[in-house]
Coordinates of C-alpha atoms and ligand atoms in Angstrom, one line a residue:
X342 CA 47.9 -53.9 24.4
X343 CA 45.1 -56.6 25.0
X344 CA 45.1 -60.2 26.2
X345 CA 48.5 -61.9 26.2
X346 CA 47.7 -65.2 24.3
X347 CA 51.3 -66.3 25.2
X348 CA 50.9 -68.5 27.8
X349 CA 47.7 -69.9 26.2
X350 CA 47.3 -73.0 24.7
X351 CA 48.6 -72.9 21.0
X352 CA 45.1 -73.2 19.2
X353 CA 44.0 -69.7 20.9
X354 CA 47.9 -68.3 20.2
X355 CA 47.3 -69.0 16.3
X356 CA 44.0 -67.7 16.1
X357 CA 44.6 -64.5 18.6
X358 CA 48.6 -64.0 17.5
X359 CA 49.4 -60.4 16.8
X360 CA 45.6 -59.3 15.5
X361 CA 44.1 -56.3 17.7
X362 CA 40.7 -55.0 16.7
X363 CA 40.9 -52.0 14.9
X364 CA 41.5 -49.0 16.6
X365 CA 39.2 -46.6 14.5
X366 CA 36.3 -49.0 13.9
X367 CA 36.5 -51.9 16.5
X368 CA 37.2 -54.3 13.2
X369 CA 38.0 -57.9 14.4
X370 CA 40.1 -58.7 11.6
X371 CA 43.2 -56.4 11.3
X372 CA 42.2 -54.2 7.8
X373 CA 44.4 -54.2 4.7
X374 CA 45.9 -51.0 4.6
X375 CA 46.6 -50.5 1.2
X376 CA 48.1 -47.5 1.3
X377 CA 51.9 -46.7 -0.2
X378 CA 52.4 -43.6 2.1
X379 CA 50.9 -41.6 5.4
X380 CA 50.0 -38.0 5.5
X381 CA 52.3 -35.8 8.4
X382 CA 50.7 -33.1 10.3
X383 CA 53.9 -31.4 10.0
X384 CA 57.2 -32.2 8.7
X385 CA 58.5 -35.3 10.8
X386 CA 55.5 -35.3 12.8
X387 CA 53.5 -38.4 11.8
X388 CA 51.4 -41.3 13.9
X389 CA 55.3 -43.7 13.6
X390 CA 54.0 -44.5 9.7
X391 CA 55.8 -42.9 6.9
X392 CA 56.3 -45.1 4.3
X393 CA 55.4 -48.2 3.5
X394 CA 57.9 -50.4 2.7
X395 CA 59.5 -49.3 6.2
X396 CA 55.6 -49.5 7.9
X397 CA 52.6 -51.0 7.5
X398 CA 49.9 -52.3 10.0
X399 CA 48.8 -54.9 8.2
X400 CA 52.3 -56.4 8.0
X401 CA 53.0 -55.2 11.8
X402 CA 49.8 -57.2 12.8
X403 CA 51.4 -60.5 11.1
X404 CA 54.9 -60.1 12.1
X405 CA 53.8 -59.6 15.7
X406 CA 51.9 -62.9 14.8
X407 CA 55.0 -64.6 13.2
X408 CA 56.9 -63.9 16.7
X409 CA 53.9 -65.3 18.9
X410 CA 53.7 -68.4 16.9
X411 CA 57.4 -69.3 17.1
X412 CA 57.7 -67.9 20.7
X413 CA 60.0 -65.1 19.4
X414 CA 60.1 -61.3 20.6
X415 CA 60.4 -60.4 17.0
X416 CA 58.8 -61.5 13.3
X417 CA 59.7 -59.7 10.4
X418 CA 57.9 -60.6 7.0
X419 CA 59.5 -60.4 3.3
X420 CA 58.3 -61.1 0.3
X421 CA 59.7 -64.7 -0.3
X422 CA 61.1 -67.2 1.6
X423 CA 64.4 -66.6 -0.5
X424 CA 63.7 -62.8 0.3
X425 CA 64.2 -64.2 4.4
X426 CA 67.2 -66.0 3.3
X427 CA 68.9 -63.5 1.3
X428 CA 68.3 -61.0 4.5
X429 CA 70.2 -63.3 6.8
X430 CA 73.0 -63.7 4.6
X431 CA 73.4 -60.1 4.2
X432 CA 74.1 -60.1 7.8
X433 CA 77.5 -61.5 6.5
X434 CA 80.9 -59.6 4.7
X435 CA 83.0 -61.3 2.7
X436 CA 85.4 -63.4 3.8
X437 CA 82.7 -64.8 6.6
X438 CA 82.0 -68.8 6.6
X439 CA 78.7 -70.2 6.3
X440 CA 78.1 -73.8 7.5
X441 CA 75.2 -75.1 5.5
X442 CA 73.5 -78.8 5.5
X443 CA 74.1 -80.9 2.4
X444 CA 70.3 -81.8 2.1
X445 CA 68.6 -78.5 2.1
X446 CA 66.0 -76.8 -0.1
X447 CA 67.4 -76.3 -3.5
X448 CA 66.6 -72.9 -3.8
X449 CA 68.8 -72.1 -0.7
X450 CA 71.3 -74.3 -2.7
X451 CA 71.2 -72.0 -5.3
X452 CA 71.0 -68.5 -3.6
X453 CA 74.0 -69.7 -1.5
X454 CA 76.2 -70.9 -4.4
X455 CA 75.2 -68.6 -7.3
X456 CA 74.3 -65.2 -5.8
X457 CA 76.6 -65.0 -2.5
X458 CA 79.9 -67.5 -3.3
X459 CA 80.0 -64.4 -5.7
X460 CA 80.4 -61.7 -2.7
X461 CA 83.2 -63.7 -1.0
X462 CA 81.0 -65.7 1.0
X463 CA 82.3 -69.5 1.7
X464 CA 79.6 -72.0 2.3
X465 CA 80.8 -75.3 3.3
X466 CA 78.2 -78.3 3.2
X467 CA 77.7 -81.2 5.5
X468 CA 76.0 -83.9 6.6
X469 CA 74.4 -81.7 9.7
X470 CA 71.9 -85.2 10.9
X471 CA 75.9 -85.9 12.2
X472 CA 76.6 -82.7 14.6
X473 CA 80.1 -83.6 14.7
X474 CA 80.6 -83.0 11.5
X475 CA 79.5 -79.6 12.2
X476 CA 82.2 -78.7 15.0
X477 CA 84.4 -80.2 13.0
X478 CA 83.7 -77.6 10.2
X479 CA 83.7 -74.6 12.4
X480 CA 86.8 -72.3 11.9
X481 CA 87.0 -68.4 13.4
X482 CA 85.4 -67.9 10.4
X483 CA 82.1 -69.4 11.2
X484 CA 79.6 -66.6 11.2
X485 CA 76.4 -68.6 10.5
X486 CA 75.0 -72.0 10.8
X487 CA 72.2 -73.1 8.6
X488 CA 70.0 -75.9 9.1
X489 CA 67.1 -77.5 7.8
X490 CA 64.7 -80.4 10.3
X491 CA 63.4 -82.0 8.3
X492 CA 64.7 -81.7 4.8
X493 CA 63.4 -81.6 2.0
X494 CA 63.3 -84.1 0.4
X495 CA 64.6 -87.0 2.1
X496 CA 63.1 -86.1 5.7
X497 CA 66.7 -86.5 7.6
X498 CA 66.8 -84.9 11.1
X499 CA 69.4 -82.6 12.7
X500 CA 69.5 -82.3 16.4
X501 CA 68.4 -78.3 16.8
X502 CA 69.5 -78.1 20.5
X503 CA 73.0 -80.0 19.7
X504 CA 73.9 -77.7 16.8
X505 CA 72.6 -74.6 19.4
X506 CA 75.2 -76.2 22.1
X507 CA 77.9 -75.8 19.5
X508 CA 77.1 -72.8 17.9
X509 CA 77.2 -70.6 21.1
X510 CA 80.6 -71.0 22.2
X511 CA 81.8 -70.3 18.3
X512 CA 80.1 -67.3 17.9
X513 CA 77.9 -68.3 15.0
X514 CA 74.2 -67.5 14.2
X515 CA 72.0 -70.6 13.7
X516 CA 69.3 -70.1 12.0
X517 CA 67.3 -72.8 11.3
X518 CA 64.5 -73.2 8.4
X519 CA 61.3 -74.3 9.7
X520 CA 59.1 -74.4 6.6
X521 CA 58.3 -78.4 6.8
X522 CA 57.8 -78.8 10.3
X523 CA 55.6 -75.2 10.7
X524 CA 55.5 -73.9 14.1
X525 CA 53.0 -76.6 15.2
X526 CA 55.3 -79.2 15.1
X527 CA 58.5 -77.1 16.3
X528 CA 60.0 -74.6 17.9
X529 CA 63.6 -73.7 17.0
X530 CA 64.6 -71.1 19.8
X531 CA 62.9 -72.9 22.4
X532 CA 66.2 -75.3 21.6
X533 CA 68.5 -72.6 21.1
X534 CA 68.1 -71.5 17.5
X535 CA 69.1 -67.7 16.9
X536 CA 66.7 -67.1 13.6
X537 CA 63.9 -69.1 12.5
X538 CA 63.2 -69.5 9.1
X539 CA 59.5 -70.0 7.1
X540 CA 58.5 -70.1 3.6
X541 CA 55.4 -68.5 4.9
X542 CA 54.5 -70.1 1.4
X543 CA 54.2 -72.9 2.4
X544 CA 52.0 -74.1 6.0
X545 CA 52.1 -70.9 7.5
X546 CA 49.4 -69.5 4.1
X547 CA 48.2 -73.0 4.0
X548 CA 46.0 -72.2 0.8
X549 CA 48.8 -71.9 -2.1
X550 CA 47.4 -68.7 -2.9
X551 CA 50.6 -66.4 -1.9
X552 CA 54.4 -66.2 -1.8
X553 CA 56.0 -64.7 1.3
X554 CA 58.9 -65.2 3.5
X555 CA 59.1 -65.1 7.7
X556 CA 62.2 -64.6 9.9
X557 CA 61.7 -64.4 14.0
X558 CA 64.4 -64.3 16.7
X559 CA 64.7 -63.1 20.2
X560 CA 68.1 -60.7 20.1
X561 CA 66.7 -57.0 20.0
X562 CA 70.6 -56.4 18.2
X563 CA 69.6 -59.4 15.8
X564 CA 66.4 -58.0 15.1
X565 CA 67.6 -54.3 14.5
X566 CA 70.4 -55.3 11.7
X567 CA 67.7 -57.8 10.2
X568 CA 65.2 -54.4 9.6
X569 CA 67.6 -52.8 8.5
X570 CA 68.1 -55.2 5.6
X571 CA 64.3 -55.4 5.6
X572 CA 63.6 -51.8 4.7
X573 CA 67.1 -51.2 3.2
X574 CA 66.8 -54.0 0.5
X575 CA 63.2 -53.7 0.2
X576 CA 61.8 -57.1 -0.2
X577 CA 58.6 -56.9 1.8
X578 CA 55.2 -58.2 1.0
X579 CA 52.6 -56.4 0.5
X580 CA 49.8 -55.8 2.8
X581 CA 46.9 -58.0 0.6
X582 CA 49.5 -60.7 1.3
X583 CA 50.3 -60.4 4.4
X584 CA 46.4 -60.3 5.3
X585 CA 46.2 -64.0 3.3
X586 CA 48.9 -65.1 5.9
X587 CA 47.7 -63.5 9.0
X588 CA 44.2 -65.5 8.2
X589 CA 46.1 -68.8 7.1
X590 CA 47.8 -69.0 10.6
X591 CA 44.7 -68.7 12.6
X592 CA 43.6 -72.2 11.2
X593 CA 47.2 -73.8 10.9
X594 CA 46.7 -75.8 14.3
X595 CA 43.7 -77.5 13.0
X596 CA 45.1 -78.2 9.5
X597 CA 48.5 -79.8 10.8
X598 CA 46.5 -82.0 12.9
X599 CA 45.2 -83.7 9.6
X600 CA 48.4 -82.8 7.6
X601 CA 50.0 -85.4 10.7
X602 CA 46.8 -87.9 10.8
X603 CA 46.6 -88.2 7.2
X604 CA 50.4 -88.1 6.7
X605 CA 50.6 -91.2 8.9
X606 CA 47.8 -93.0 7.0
X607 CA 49.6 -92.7 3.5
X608 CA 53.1 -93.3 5.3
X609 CA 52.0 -96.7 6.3
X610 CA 49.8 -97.3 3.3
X611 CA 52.5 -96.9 1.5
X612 CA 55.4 -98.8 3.3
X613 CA 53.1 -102.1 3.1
X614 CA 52.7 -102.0 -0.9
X615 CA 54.3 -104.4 -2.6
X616 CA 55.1 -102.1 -5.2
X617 CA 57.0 -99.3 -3.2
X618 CA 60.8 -99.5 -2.6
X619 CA 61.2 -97.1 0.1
X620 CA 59.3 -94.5 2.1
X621 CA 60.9 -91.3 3.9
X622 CA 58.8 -90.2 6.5
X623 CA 60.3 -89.3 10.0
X624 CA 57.5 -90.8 12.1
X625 CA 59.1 -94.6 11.3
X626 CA 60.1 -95.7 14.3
X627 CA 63.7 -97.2 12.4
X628 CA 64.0 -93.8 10.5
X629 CA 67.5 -92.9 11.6
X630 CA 66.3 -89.8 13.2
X631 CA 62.9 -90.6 14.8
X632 CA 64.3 -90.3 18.4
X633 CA 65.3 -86.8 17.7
X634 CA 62.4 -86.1 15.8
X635 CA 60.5 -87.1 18.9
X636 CA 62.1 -85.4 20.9
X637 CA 62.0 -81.9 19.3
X638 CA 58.9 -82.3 17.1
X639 CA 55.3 -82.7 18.3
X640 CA 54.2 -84.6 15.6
X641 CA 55.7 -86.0 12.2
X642 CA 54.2 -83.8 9.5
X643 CA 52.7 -84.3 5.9
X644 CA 55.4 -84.4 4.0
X645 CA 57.0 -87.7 3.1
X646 CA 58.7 -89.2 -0.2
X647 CA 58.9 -92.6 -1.8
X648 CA 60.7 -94.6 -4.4
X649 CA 59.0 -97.3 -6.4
X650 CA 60.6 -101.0 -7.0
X651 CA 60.5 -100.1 -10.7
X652 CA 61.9 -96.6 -10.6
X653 CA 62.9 -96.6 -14.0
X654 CA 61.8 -93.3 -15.2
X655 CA 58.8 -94.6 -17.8
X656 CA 57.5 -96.3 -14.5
X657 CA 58.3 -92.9 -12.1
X658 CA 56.6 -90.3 -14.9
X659 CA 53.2 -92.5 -15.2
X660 CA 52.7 -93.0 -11.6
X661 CA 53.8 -88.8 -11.3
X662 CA 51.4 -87.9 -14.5
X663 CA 48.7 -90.1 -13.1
X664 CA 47.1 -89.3 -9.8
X665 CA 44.2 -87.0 -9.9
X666 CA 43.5 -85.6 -6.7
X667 CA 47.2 -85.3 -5.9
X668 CA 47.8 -82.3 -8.4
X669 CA 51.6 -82.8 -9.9
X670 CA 53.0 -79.3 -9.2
X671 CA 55.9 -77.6 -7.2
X672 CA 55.3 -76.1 -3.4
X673 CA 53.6 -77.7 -0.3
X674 CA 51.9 -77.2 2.7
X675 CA 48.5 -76.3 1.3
X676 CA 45.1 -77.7 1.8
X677 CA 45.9 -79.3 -1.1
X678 CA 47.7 -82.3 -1.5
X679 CA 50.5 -82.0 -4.1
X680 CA 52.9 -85.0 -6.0
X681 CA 56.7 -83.5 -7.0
X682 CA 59.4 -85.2 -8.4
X683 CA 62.4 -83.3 -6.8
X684 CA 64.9 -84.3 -9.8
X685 CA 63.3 -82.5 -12.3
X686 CA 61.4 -79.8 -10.5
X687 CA 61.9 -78.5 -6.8
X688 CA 65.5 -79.5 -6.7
X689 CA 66.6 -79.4 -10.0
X690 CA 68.9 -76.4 -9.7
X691 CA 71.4 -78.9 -7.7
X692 CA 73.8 -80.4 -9.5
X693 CA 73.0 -84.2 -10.7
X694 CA 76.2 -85.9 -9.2
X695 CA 75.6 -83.3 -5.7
X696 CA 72.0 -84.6 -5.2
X697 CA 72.6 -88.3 -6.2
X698 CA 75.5 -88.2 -3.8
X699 CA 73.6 -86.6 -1.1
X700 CA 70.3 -89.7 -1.5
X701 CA 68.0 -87.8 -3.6
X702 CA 68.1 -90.1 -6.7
X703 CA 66.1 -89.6 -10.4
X704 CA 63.5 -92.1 -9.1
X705 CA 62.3 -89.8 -5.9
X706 CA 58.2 -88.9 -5.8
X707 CA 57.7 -86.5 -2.8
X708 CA 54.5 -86.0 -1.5
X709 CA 52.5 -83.5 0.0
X710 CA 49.7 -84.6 1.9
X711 CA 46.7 -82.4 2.0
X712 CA 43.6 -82.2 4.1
X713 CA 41.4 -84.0 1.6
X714 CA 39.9 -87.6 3.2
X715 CA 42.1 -89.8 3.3
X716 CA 40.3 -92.5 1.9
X717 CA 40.4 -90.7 -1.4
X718 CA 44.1 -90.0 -1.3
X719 CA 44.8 -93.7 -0.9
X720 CA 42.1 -94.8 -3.9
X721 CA 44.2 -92.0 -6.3
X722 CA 47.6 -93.5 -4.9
X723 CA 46.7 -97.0 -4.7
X724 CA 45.2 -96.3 -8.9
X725 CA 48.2 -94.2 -9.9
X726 CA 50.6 -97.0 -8.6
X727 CA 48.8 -100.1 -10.3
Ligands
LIG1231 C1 59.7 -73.2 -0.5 C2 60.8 -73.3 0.4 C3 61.7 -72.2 0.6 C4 61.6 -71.0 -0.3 O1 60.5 -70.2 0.0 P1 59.7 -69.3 -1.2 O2 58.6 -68.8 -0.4 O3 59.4 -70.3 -2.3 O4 60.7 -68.3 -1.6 C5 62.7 -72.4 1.5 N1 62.8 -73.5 2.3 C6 62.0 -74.5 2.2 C7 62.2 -75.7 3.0 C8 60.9 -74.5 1.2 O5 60.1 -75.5 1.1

């Protein structure tokens, strides 16, 4: 083993995380071995790589990344972040409760209510920015907690290390989805989170130029049932993928720090026009849950949504169809800045009266703020907006 980049400052952990130069040629950058199987020298006698959906040292290389980054023993990669999410589910039998938030990615929504509800799996949804509402839900049945800080859309905070305090006694995994906040911003089992979750989709690749999925814990136990499912199920990513990743991380500290900077820019730009309703953003200081955001989070992120005063939908679809260096399309976390409306695209698979009931109305534009200048993000804003 080399260096350990652990203790080190988290700009050289990103950039040194889990890559070892090559052991035949001295290569800096971990090679894509694209390769679907290894040659034996004799029947069970190998180098410890078989096959490749249960090895591969590209993927090794990032998952030992994935753990540095989040301060985890363990990383495993998958092909999706729904691939990461349907693994920790199948941690469950039927019968088994699953408490979930009510303002979570809508493709969670949908795994948990269309796929698993099926198997005998009961999710039960609350309002997790109120932790009380979480031990009230808890029944012997509680296998699994699952949160999401922030959400997405509306930005709403749960207190990691409060839902941690309560989980424990009760038995129950919490695993908490990451994705907005990316390991730059916070660290979910430094405050007592069991799994963390990423859309490596998302900051983690940085460049919307791949799909792949994360989990990293601690618990060797946890980590041996979760490979299991890995190589069981079969959802991993393959090894040009994993390379895009394992390259995307080793910039990630210096693209959240203008994800934050120009995040807070457009958050106040556009709290002061006179044309926009409401922002979401958790760095406002009377955001219900800035002072647990500031306490868990090192920053306040990129993401953010708004409504406008006239958020009829004529008014909501021109501003959405006219900016043009945000690009109107799903996903975030790139270089990129992207302009969604959650009704009709992201969260659309939740039911109408579920997401008006939970905040997220028909006239919600969520943003994701790139690393463009920020001057030119505000001109295509401040023209789109009129
Ligand atoms: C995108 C996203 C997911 C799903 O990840 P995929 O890589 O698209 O499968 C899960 N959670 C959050 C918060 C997301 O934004």
């Amino acid at each position: 083993m080399g260096t350990d980049f652990s203790k080190k400052g988290i700009g050289t952990k990103f950039i040194h995380a889990g890559v070892e130069p090559d052991a035949s040629t001295g290569a800096i950058m971990t090679p894509i071995y694209q390769t679907s199987t290894y040659v034996q020298q004799a029947p069970g006698v190998n180098k410890g790589y078989e096959y490749a959906r249960s090895q591969n040292p590209t993927r090794f290389a990032l998952e030992a990344a994935f753990a540095a980054i989040e301060n985890g023993k363990y990383g495993l990669a998958f092909s999706s972040g729904v691939a990461a999410t349907d693994a920790v589910i199948k941690l469950l039998s039927p019968g088994d409760e699953v408490i979930a938030a009510n303002d979570m990615y809508g493709g969670t929504y949908r795994l948990f209510t269309k796929v698993f509800e099926r198997f005998g799996i009961k999710f039960i949804y609350v309002d997790t920015t109120n932790v009380a509402n979480i031990a009230k839900a808890i029944t012997p049945q509680t296998k699994l907690i699952w949160i999401e800080t922030p959400t997405n859309p509306l930005m709403n905070i749960t207190d990691i290390a409060a839902v941690a305090a309560i989980a424990k006694p009760a038995n129950a995994i919490l695993c908490v989805d990451n994705t907005f906040a990316s390991p730059y911003l916070q660290n979910p089992l430094d405050l007592g989170a069991d799994i963390v979750m990423h859309s490596a989709t998302k900051y983690l690749g940085g460049h919307s130029d791949v799909i792949q999925g994360c989990l990293i814990m601690n618990d060797t136990e946890l980590r041996d049932k979760l490979y299991f499912i890995q190589k069981s199920c079969g959802a991993v990513p393959g090894p040009q993928d994993c390379f895009l990743v394992l390259r995307g991380i080793k910039t990630l500290h210096v693209r959240m720090q203008r994800h934050c900077e120009n995040g807070e820019k457009i958050a106040h730009y556009l709290q002061s026009h006179p044309k926009v309703a409401k922002v979401w953003w958790c760095g406002f200081t009377d955001n219900p849950g800035y002072e647990v955001a500031k306490k868990q989070m090192r920053g306040f992120g990129g993401m953010m949504s708004f409504e406008l005063k006239d958020g009829s939908p004529e008014n909501t679809n021109r501003v959405l169809s006219s900016t043009k260096v945000f690009a109107l399309a799903e996903s975030l976390g790139g270089v990129e800045s992207l302009i969604n409306h959650p009704a009709t695209m992201t969260h659309a698979s939740i039911p109408r009266e579920e997401r008006i009931k939970n905040g997220l109305s028909d006239s919600l534009i969520r943003l994701s703020v790139g690393i463009e200048d920020v001057e030119d993000l505000i001109e295509d804003l401040e023209t789109a907006i009129g």
